[in-house]
């Protein structure tokens, strides 16, 4: 199944390692990701200002491009997914916004025909989880993985329709299909602080802390996330937390495709573990999921 | 004697249309109908034996407004219908023209005349074309008429290869030719074209001519023959409405809230309720009485009143009756039997 | 249209659901154009397709039949028969050349005052765009 | 075919002798060469003039209304029986009257005869260009001789319209069957004429029908020839309420044809008599054909022409299609 | 031409604000057929009625048109007035120029023009009207009550007391409904079974009441006064006549299973009776659980039964009853907690709903009245109650307030505090709705005497941590986010119509609203009647309500039934179909259309012209016909007509509207 791939700004810079594992694992699940030609920032936040149409110009442009290529759009970051999908929803339901945008960009009217999917959804659509079960060579036996959804993936549910907003199950399926144990921790759908962590760390401190502690309390080995932004907040926060609370044992944060690459038996070098803020390899080694040699 | 080239006919019609409505035979979905030409004047056709609706439509239309009334806050005012326009019927057959004379007897003779019919008749002109090829239904010769007869028409055109030989019968016809003299040319030779039209025979020929049938019919009131043919009759108004000589009509008011109009429409003696009277009494309850009445009127009562049979042998009822109850069958049978 | 064309729309409303729905629209002061005239009938099954044809002939520009939702009919099968009759009648009228947008059938229950007003506005809007219905209409 | 007539006459004679029937309805030669008109015989010698051949005949069922329905209360009680000559299409019309409780089946003696399509002499005349004097038929080829020309025509061309889309060529159930039907008329359902009109735009369709209806002279021949139209007093004859005014204006014509078509919707046996008897040849078959096509499509009735105990508009299914 | 009187009503400002009433009555004065036209401030008032009566008598009018509000409102009033003045009531017609003209149009000129045209069309309709006389139809004086809860029982008892036979159908094996499951009831805290069991006992032994438990209504035909209802009696596999209620079978039965009555809080045997005071006190075998049905072995109950009344091969029976009136009292259920994702979606055992708490607190319940945690049976030190769980929540599709949760939650907290004095009871609420008599005082008592902590705010999430439940909420009064660790969380889930109510509505042809509650005929004026005549509503089947309201509504419904049965026969609406036998050909195309099977063929002697003829015509059973008119459309010749809405009337109305 062919999709046009919208990587989002960090995938080529800070979180480049995610990108490699995304490419490998999705091709194994015969999901063909062909990068959108000249994409640009997704708009980062779905505008809530009064005249919010101008905020939709850049996501509209990417959607319009994907539509011209005739394939649905896959993103790998919750924030991009949220903004693009809500723009698609607004354009297909509000004729005025559609007219304003198409006149401003003087392209012929795009009315939300093409679909916006997160990579996880694309997997689920192409019976990805059965394929994972088949293709898992290195099952992650008794690895306790805590799935972190965040909020932009789930809410507002009438527009995103990603999963049950209060009680999602897609990540649990993903983890079980790799043979790992899904840890059910209540804060998995709390907000990680998103951009607020950049402007005023103090406000957001409590949020990420409660998430990490909640996962730790249920002795999760690894936390996986589906969004570079959540990864950044959770990982960065752990560094401060370790200084201030010496009892706290850091939990490595991985992007879900990294874990998937490991399960598929891809050699560790190209899973990109080395550039994660907290090194996950010691724990993986202790669960002898990676062979001794290439641990360090 | 004048001549009219076939190619000039459309020109003539166009010229006449300046001050008169033109009616001509046109082919509509395979049916030849005498209909009003609105602006395209070569829409007429000549390959027909007879038009389905006769020229009666023009002088005694199926549906005619007699008057209108308005009832505004309790006082009633009545408007006469709009004055009729001049009308010219082109392509009429001699039998239809003859039928108009019969209608004249009914509507114009005697002390009381029908003013609507009278006005239309005066403002109407008939340009008849003699029949080149009568078909198996025609029997005009049985009624002292012929494919080339001139009774009833204003002008008769006798078709000859590429032109018509023009014979003006009435002074209205003469005036009409004089008014459009430039279209007509004068014909030189007077060969036997007209005569052979007049003497042309129809397949049925004369064996439908009633002769003295009306005398005999006087005492045939309860002849079983009526019951025999009436049993076949479906009771539809087909034969009466296509017949050029039938003239029964019904008058009814059509109301629109407080205003309305009085209209006159054709009615047929074959309908179930034609003779229904107040108090639910119907002197002719079954089809036997009605069928007998139809033919007795045409062959007996009309003859006594106007000394003419009320049929011109156009053959429409013979062609159109689905079950073969028509005047030709009646005459031939009655002549044999009596 | 130089003079602003005011359509003349006839609505047959079934007494138990749609007529009460119309009342509900009234009590909640919903607005719809004054081009609609409502005729109360006991059931949508009472509406004879000949009435609809008569309406067009006498000068109506649009006809709307409102009945109960299938299954809710007070006489339990009236609207099913109405549906069958008008499934055929609409197709036949369109076959004769009358614009099918001029006849509409809607299921409106007693509680749906909002829907009643919305349907009336929509229908009046469509008919004004279509203009007067001159087909099968009586000469003055 | 001749022996068929003798067989019929033989049957009629013994029916009359056994006092089984009080009347027999068949066909006899009409005024023109090949026209066959209905014939009524109250005893054997009146029936001598009856014949059976392959030429077009009107449907006889309509007369049963008058012969049985009104006079002898034949709709209600057993009365003296009436014999009738029946082909497949006649049988459908008879079944129409029986289902409509106009006549009782017991009051009928149905004499079934085989049929593989009747010839329409008017079409032969038209193809010949003049009145055919002699028409001989063998199998699929017809030889028509006029005074001047003579032509061989294959039978399909001059078949009667209704025979082209014949619903029932064999008589389903008859009291006496003169001869078994040789081969069935393989005929498929053909609504191409109706689809032709459906393809036009709405304006064109209205123009088409306005032109047809303007020719209509309101003679009611279509109603009087139709067996589905078997009311005691037709709604068009009733003045209070006046569904149809006497004036013959375009809107009234639309009303007339709309009401009549709707009254026979789902009940018409596609016998084509209405089209045949219309003096101005209005394609009435299209109107009834449209209803028949829709009924078969929407209410999945496989052959709407065969009268059912309850007519399609007399019942409903919960999963009827919803268009709105 | 009839002498018709036209009265145009001002209706105060309601009509006159957008319809020029004077202009209308002026214009109608000289409309052909109108003899008298006038307008009046309030026609429905007594002076208004007097004006109409006087005008009829003085001018001997033959028809009346009243242009005012909807016929559903005052048609009967004006027809009664005309009848009093000696004019046949069916000569009076109403033009609706309020709900369908003045209230829905703003442009005065358009509205007036439309009103005038509507009045003219009604005048045309009245011209074609005829005198109609109501029919008298026989009536079966027996009522069917569906639902054996407190509302069903109250109706049954009231009607039975009035001397009419009652059939009480209940889908559970015993009567008592939801009230039997309650512990104490607010606001008096008297124990539910103490006030209920006298009623159930009385119903059990009342001679006029036939009890049909474990049964449901599957079909209902006919019309008000003459319903024919089919009741399916599901098999109980025990012969209740022979059984003496010793309950040995229940004791000895080896198979334990979840008890529906206990809402999952307690167990019961495969053969059992729901609770000790159940009426009828007879056991029932659950086909799904009983070992015999699964494997064919066991049969211990047969061995121990002294009177040998176990019948494994018992079949379901269909019973047909002739009924005069039906009362729907199908009660309510609670929204299953599985539908609330934010409170654990039913995963956590210690998150329970209101009814489950009732069972724990009930003396006859699984814990004999001691409030314990379902998971480990310990006494909870702190309980959090969450109000409006699923109610007043548009996203969940239930914007309505369930009305009783505020009160029963306060009661729960109070019961808990009475048992565990040092326990912590916290209630998260939005607004406390305690509007009944003594309700507010009850809540104040819970706050002041029993120190129940009321926190105004919604709960965002409930999750389990280290064996305890963490409740994340907010206290909007202090603006603080709140985190409470509780041993037990009780959700006051939304009140929804009982399962099967929508299907019952379809069977009885009574409409339900979008949430499944039954539609009443008029929210304010006819709360206990449904839209279908002869079918009444009582209790939570119509909308969530507490016990006092349910009982009063049930008594109202009973009163309606008793008034209906007080007359020996019913007066039927004369607007029914009629056949013109001169025209009818007897083709009976109308017969299959009639939903009430009111059309039958008949042989008549009819005079046509000078002959008498025997013919078959269609005839109408005036009693069965309800006047829907669907048959008149099927009749081709117009012989079948509907008086009141005849072809002539509708055509005249149509023509004048199209001018």
Short mmCIF file of C-alpha atoms in Angstrom, two decimals, chain E residues 153-512:
data_model
loop_
_atom_site.label_atom_id
_atom_site.label_comp_id
_atom_site.label_asym_id
_atom_site.label_seq_id
_atom_site.Cartn_x
_atom_site.Cartn_y
_atom_site.Cartn_z
CA UNK E 153 -48.25 -2.43 40.72
CA UNK E 154 -49.83 0.88 41.76
CA UNK E 155 -51.85 1.06 38.51
CA UNK E 156 -52.84 -2.60 38.89
CA UNK E 157 -53.99 -2.14 42.47
CA UNK E 158 -55.93 1.09 41.78
CA UNK E 159 -57.76 -0.37 38.77
CA UNK E 160 -58.35 -3.71 40.53
CA UNK E 161 -59.76 -1.83 43.54
CA UNK E 162 -62.17 -0.08 41.14
CA UNK E 163 -63.44 -3.60 40.28
CA UNK E 164 -61.96 -4.10 36.81
CA UNK E 165 -59.83 -7.18 35.88
CA UNK E 166 -56.12 -6.46 35.44
CA UNK E 167 -53.42 -8.46 33.68
CA UNK E 168 -49.96 -7.61 35.02
CA UNK E 169 -47.13 -8.73 32.71
CA UNK E 170 -43.57 -8.66 34.15
CA UNK E 171 -40.47 -9.78 32.30
CA UNK E 172 -38.59 -10.82 35.50
CA UNK E 173 -39.70 -13.98 37.37
CA UNK E 174 -40.93 -11.81 40.28
CA UNK E 175 -42.60 -8.40 40.65
CA UNK E 176 -41.08 -5.45 42.56
CA UNK E 177 -38.91 -4.10 39.75
CA UNK E 178 -35.98 -1.85 40.65
CA UNK E 179 -37.51 -0.69 43.94
CA UNK E 180 -37.20 -4.20 45.40
CA UNK E 181 -33.45 -3.94 44.95
CA UNK E 182 -33.10 -0.72 46.94
CA UNK E 183 -31.88 -0.65 50.52
CA UNK E 184 -33.48 2.44 52.13
CA UNK E 185 -35.36 5.17 50.23
CA UNK E 186 -34.88 8.93 50.48
CA UNK E 187 -35.88 11.22 52.06
CA UNK E 188 -37.30 9.27 54.98
CA UNK E 189 -34.73 6.41 54.94
CA UNK E 190 -37.47 3.89 55.49
CA UNK E 191 -36.40 0.53 54.09
CA UNK E 192 -37.58 -0.10 50.55
CA UNK E 193 -38.78 -3.67 51.04
CA UNK E 194 -40.70 -2.66 54.16
CA UNK E 195 -42.89 -0.27 52.19
CA UNK E 196 -42.90 -2.40 49.02
CA UNK E 197 -43.69 -5.92 50.25
CA UNK E 198 -47.21 -5.03 51.49
CA UNK E 199 -47.94 -3.82 47.95
CA UNK E 200 -46.42 -6.89 46.26
CA UNK E 201 -48.28 -9.17 48.63
CA UNK E 202 -51.55 -7.37 47.92
CA UNK E 203 -50.95 -7.65 44.19
CA UNK E 204 -50.09 -11.32 44.65
CA UNK E 205 -53.41 -12.13 46.32
CA UNK E 206 -55.80 -9.60 44.68
CA UNK E 207 -58.65 -11.47 42.97
CA UNK E 208 -58.91 -9.04 40.07
CA UNK E 209 -55.20 -9.15 39.20
CA UNK E 210 -53.84 -11.96 36.99
CA UNK E 211 -50.09 -12.08 37.41
CA UNK E 212 -48.01 -13.10 34.36
CA UNK E 213 -44.39 -12.97 35.42
CA UNK E 214 -41.44 -14.14 33.32
CA UNK E 215 -43.51 -13.07 30.26
CA UNK E 216 -43.48 -10.34 27.66
CA UNK E 217 -45.97 -8.80 25.20
CA UNK E 218 -45.10 -9.84 21.63
CA UNK E 219 -48.03 -8.59 19.57
CA UNK E 220 -50.82 -6.04 19.88
CA UNK E 221 -53.53 -5.40 17.30
CA UNK E 222 -56.89 -3.62 17.34
CA UNK E 223 -57.62 -0.16 18.65
CA UNK E 224 -58.57 1.61 21.89
CA UNK E 225 -61.23 -0.32 23.77
CA UNK E 226 -60.66 -3.43 21.67
CA UNK E 227 -57.01 -4.47 21.69
CA UNK E 228 -56.02 -8.11 21.11
CA UNK E 229 -52.69 -8.75 22.78
CA UNK E 230 -50.45 -11.82 22.57
CA UNK E 231 -48.31 -12.50 25.70
CA UNK E 232 -45.43 -14.96 25.56
CA UNK E 233 -45.03 -16.77 28.92
CA UNK E 234 -41.41 -17.96 29.01
CA UNK E 235 -40.91 -21.38 30.64
CA UNK E 236 -39.89 -21.42 34.36
CA UNK E 237 -39.25 -25.25 34.27
CA UNK E 238 -41.07 -25.48 37.62
CA UNK E 239 -44.79 -26.11 37.95
CA UNK E 240 -45.69 -23.10 40.12
CA UNK E 241 -49.17 -24.42 40.96
CA UNK E 242 -47.84 -27.59 42.61
CA UNK E 243 -44.77 -25.91 44.22
CA UNK E 244 -45.21 -25.11 47.97
CA UNK E 245 -42.16 -22.76 48.16
CA UNK E 246 -40.05 -24.86 50.59
CA UNK E 247 -36.92 -23.87 48.58
CA UNK E 248 -35.17 -27.18 49.27
CA UNK E 249 -34.21 -27.26 45.61
CA UNK E 250 -32.46 -23.90 45.92
CA UNK E 251 -30.55 -25.10 48.96
CA UNK E 252 -29.38 -28.36 47.45
CA UNK E 253 -28.62 -27.09 43.94
CA UNK E 254 -24.83 -27.46 43.39
CA UNK E 255 -24.47 -24.87 40.60
CA UNK E 256 -23.75 -21.25 41.65
CA UNK E 257 -23.92 -18.36 39.17
CA UNK E 258 -24.05 -14.57 39.04
CA UNK E 259 -27.41 -13.19 40.12
CA UNK E 260 -28.89 -10.58 37.78
CA UNK E 261 -31.00 -9.35 40.72
CA UNK E 262 -27.79 -8.63 42.69
CA UNK E 263 -26.25 -6.85 39.68
CA UNK E 264 -23.13 -8.96 39.94
CA UNK E 265 -22.64 -8.34 43.64
CA UNK E 266 -23.90 -11.71 44.75
CA UNK E 267 -24.42 -15.27 43.64
CA UNK E 268 -27.45 -17.43 43.27
CA UNK E 269 -28.16 -21.06 42.50
CA UNK E 270 -29.19 -22.38 39.03
CA UNK E 271 -32.66 -22.92 40.53
CA UNK E 272 -33.56 -20.01 42.81
CA UNK E 273 -35.87 -17.20 43.76
CA UNK E 274 -34.43 -13.67 43.48
CA UNK E 275 -34.95 -12.47 47.03
CA UNK E 276 -36.69 -13.80 50.13
CA UNK E 277 -39.79 -11.55 49.95
CA UNK E 278 -40.31 -12.20 46.18
CA UNK E 279 -43.91 -12.48 44.96
CA UNK E 280 -44.64 -15.08 43.59
CA UNK E 281 -42.33 -16.91 45.95
CA UNK E 282 -41.58 -19.66 43.46
CA UNK E 283 -38.15 -20.73 42.05
CA UNK E 284 -37.12 -20.61 38.41
CA UNK E 285 -34.45 -22.68 36.65
CA UNK E 286 -32.02 -20.73 34.48
CA UNK E 287 -31.68 -22.74 31.26
CA UNK E 288 -28.17 -21.33 30.56
CA UNK E 289 -26.75 -22.30 33.99
CA UNK E 290 -28.49 -25.54 34.97
CA UNK E 291 -26.18 -28.57 34.64
CA UNK E 292 -29.02 -30.78 33.48
CA UNK E 293 -29.65 -28.64 30.43
CA UNK E 294 -25.97 -28.70 29.57
CA UNK E 295 -25.01 -32.28 30.26
CA UNK E 296 -28.29 -34.05 31.02
CA UNK E 297 -26.99 -35.27 34.43
CA UNK E 298 -27.47 -33.93 38.04
CA UNK E 299 -31.31 -33.54 38.62
CA UNK E 300 -30.69 -33.08 42.36
CA UNK E 301 -33.61 -30.64 42.55
CA UNK E 302 -35.93 -33.32 41.20
CA UNK E 303 -34.79 -35.71 43.90
CA UNK E 304 -35.22 -33.28 46.78
CA UNK E 305 -38.49 -31.73 45.65
CA UNK E 306 -41.25 -33.07 47.96
CA UNK E 307 -44.10 -32.31 45.53
CA UNK E 308 -42.21 -33.24 42.36
CA UNK E 309 -42.92 -30.03 40.45
CA UNK E 310 -39.73 -29.73 38.34
CA UNK E 311 -40.61 -29.90 34.63
CA UNK E 312 -37.52 -29.68 32.43
CA UNK E 313 -39.51 -30.01 29.21
CA UNK E 314 -41.82 -27.05 29.96
CA UNK E 315 -42.57 -25.06 26.77
CA UNK E 316 -43.23 -21.34 26.33
CA UNK E 317 -46.93 -20.55 25.98
CA UNK E 318 -48.54 -17.80 23.90
CA UNK E 319 -51.67 -16.43 25.51
CA UNK E 320 -54.12 -14.13 23.70
CA UNK E 321 -56.12 -11.62 25.68
CA UNK E 322 -58.84 -9.12 24.74
CA UNK E 323 -57.88 -5.87 26.39
CA UNK E 324 -59.55 -2.47 26.66
CA UNK E 325 -56.57 -0.34 27.70
CA UNK E 326 -52.83 -0.78 28.03
CA UNK E 327 -50.58 0.91 30.62
CA UNK E 328 -46.86 0.91 29.86
CA UNK E 329 -44.84 0.88 33.10
CA UNK E 330 -41.62 -0.69 31.80
CA UNK E 331 -39.44 1.26 34.28
CA UNK E 332 -35.73 2.03 33.83
CA UNK E 333 -32.23 0.60 33.84
CA UNK E 334 -28.92 2.24 34.68
CA UNK E 335 -26.34 3.07 32.03
CA UNK E 336 -23.80 0.18 32.16
CA UNK E 337 -20.48 1.44 33.62
CA UNK E 338 -18.68 -0.27 30.72
CA UNK E 339 -19.66 2.73 28.60
CA UNK E 340 -17.68 5.22 30.74
CA UNK E 341 -14.03 5.01 29.64
CA UNK E 342 -12.76 7.70 32.00
CA UNK E 343 -13.87 5.71 35.08
CA UNK E 344 -12.11 2.51 34.04
CA UNK E 345 -14.65 1.18 31.56
CA UNK E 346 -15.78 -1.49 34.08
CA UNK E 347 -12.22 -2.89 34.50
CA UNK E 348 -11.94 -2.09 38.19
CA UNK E 349 -14.04 -4.26 40.53
CA UNK E 350 -14.25 -1.50 43.14
CA UNK E 351 -15.78 1.02 40.77
CA UNK E 352 -19.51 0.19 41.07
CA UNK E 353 -22.77 1.89 40.08
CA UNK E 354 -25.63 3.10 42.26
CA UNK E 355 -27.69 -0.11 42.06
CA UNK E 356 -24.70 -2.26 43.01
CA UNK E 357 -24.14 -0.03 46.05
CA UNK E 358 -27.83 -0.47 46.91
CA UNK E 359 -27.38 -4.24 46.88
CA UNK E 360 -24.31 -4.03 49.12
CA UNK E 361 -26.15 -1.73 51.51
CA UNK E 362 -29.37 -3.81 51.46
CA UNK E 363 -30.08 -6.08 54.43
CA UNK E 364 -31.33 -8.84 52.10
CA UNK E 365 -28.31 -8.28 49.89
CA UNK E 366 -25.21 -10.47 49.46
CA UNK E 367 -23.36 -8.68 52.32
CA UNK E 368 -26.38 -8.58 54.64
CA UNK E 369 -26.20 -4.79 54.71
CA UNK E 370 -22.52 -4.42 55.64
CA UNK E 371 -20.87 -2.10 53.14
CA UNK E 372 -17.80 -3.97 51.87
CA UNK E 373 -15.49 -3.70 48.89
CA UNK E 374 -16.53 -6.16 46.18
CA UNK E 375 -12.82 -6.94 45.41
CA UNK E 376 -11.54 -8.05 48.81
CA UNK E 377 -14.57 -7.66 51.10
CA UNK E 378 -12.84 -5.15 53.39
CA UNK E 379 -14.73 -2.23 54.95
CA UNK E 380 -13.84 0.82 52.82
CA UNK E 381 -12.21 3.67 54.77
CA UNK E 382 -12.94 6.24 52.08
CA UNK E 383 -15.61 6.24 49.36
CA UNK E 384 -15.84 8.68 46.47
CA UNK E 385 -19.26 9.18 44.87
CA UNK E 386 -19.33 10.63 41.36
CA UNK E 387 -22.58 12.34 40.27
CA UNK E 388 -23.80 12.75 36.66
CA UNK E 389 -21.84 9.75 35.35
CA UNK E 390 -23.14 9.67 31.75
CA UNK E 391 -26.02 12.11 32.39
CA UNK E 392 -25.91 15.79 31.39
CA UNK E 393 -23.15 14.76 28.93
CA UNK E 394 -23.72 15.67 25.29
CA UNK E 395 -20.71 13.71 24.05
CA UNK E 396 -22.21 10.52 25.46
CA UNK E 397 -25.51 11.42 23.76
CA UNK E 398 -27.48 11.93 27.00
CA UNK E 399 -27.83 15.63 27.71
CA UNK E 400 -30.79 15.08 30.08
CA UNK E 401 -30.58 15.08 33.90
CA UNK E 402 -31.52 11.72 35.49
CA UNK E 403 -33.20 13.57 38.38
CA UNK E 404 -32.83 10.91 41.15
CA UNK E 405 -29.04 10.53 41.43
CA UNK E 406 -28.42 13.61 43.64
CA UNK E 407 -30.84 12.25 46.20
CA UNK E 408 -29.79 8.59 46.21
CA UNK E 409 -26.11 9.50 46.28
CA UNK E 410 -26.68 11.67 49.39
CA UNK E 411 -28.55 8.69 50.85
CA UNK E 412 -25.66 6.34 50.01
CA UNK E 413 -23.15 8.65 51.67
CA UNK E 414 -25.41 8.92 54.75
CA UNK E 415 -25.86 5.14 55.00
CA UNK E 416 -22.09 4.67 54.72
CA UNK E 417 -21.41 7.28 57.42
CA UNK E 418 -23.95 5.65 59.73
CA UNK E 419 -22.04 2.37 59.41
CA UNK E 420 -18.47 3.67 59.31
CA UNK E 421 -18.44 6.81 61.46
CA UNK E 422 -14.78 7.67 60.80
CA UNK E 423 -15.08 6.86 57.09
CA UNK E 424 -14.50 9.58 54.47
CA UNK E 425 -17.39 10.13 52.02
CA UNK E 426 -16.64 12.56 49.22
CA UNK E 427 -19.20 13.46 46.54
CA UNK E 428 -18.13 15.10 43.28
CA UNK E 429 -21.17 17.03 41.95
CA UNK E 430 -22.06 19.77 39.46
CA UNK E 431 -25.34 20.99 40.92
CA UNK E 432 -27.40 19.33 43.62
CA UNK E 433 -31.01 18.92 42.47
CA UNK E 434 -33.07 18.26 45.55
CA UNK E 435 -36.41 19.77 44.63
CA UNK E 436 -38.85 17.36 46.30
CA UNK E 437 -40.59 17.69 49.65
CA UNK E 438 -38.01 17.32 52.42
CA UNK E 439 -35.26 16.70 49.84
CA UNK E 440 -33.09 19.79 50.47
CA UNK E 441 -33.22 19.25 54.22
CA UNK E 442 -32.10 15.64 53.63
CA UNK E 443 -29.02 16.78 51.72
CA UNK E 444 -28.21 19.47 54.35
CA UNK E 445 -28.45 16.76 56.99
CA UNK E 446 -25.94 14.64 55.06
CA UNK E 447 -23.55 17.62 54.91
CA UNK E 448 -23.93 18.98 58.45
CA UNK E 449 -24.72 15.93 60.61
CA UNK E 450 -22.93 13.20 58.71
CA UNK E 451 -20.03 15.37 57.48
CA UNK E 452 -20.19 14.21 53.89
CA UNK E 453 -17.65 16.22 51.88
CA UNK E 454 -19.27 17.79 48.77
CA UNK E 455 -16.66 18.78 46.16
CA UNK E 456 -18.05 20.84 43.29
CA UNK E 457 -16.29 19.55 40.15
CA UNK E 458 -16.08 16.70 37.67
CA UNK E 459 -13.80 13.72 37.98
CA UNK E 460 -11.29 13.45 35.12
CA UNK E 461 -10.13 9.91 35.72
CA UNK E 462 -10.25 7.00 38.12
CA UNK E 463 -7.45 4.45 38.11
CA UNK E 464 -6.14 1.71 40.38
CA UNK E 465 -2.81 2.12 42.14
CA UNK E 466 -1.35 -0.16 44.84
CA UNK E 467 -4.69 -1.76 45.52
CA UNK E 468 -6.47 1.55 46.04
CA UNK E 469 -8.40 3.74 43.62
CA UNK E 470 -6.96 7.15 42.72
CA UNK E 471 -9.60 9.73 41.78
CA UNK E 472 -8.29 12.75 39.85
CA UNK E 473 -10.79 15.58 39.94
CA UNK E 474 -11.02 19.30 40.46
CA UNK E 475 -12.62 21.43 43.12
CA UNK E 476 -13.93 24.36 41.10
CA UNK E 477 -14.73 26.41 44.23
CA UNK E 478 -11.06 26.48 45.31
CA UNK E 479 -9.74 26.10 41.78
CA UNK E 480 -7.42 23.31 42.94
CA UNK E 481 -6.89 19.96 41.23
CA UNK E 482 -7.79 17.23 43.64
CA UNK E 483 -6.29 13.74 44.00
CA UNK E 484 -8.13 11.43 46.39
CA UNK E 485 -7.25 7.86 47.16
CA UNK E 486 -10.38 5.88 47.83
CA UNK E 487 -11.21 2.29 48.62
CA UNK E 488 -14.50 2.36 46.75
CA UNK E 489 -15.89 4.56 43.94
CA UNK E 490 -19.65 4.70 43.35
CA UNK E 491 -20.82 6.10 39.99
CA UNK E 492 -24.31 7.61 39.83
CA UNK E 493 -24.79 6.41 36.25
CA UNK E 494 -27.54 7.80 33.98
CA UNK E 495 -31.11 6.48 34.10
CA UNK E 496 -31.97 4.97 30.70
CA UNK E 497 -35.20 3.29 29.51
CA UNK E 498 -35.37 -0.41 30.35
CA UNK E 499 -33.83 -2.71 27.76
CA UNK E 500 -36.53 -3.76 25.26
CA UNK E 501 -38.55 -0.57 25.69
CA UNK E 502 -37.93 0.49 22.07
CA UNK E 503 -39.06 -2.93 20.77
CA UNK E 504 -42.14 -2.77 23.03
CA UNK E 505 -42.86 0.66 21.54
CA UNK E 506 -42.79 -0.78 18.01
CA UNK E 507 -45.09 -3.64 19.06
CA UNK E 508 -47.63 -1.30 20.63
CA UNK E 509 -47.04 1.32 17.90
CA UNK E 510 -46.24 3.92 20.54
CA UNK E 511 -43.44 6.30 19.57
CA UNK E 512 -40.30 6.73 21.69
#
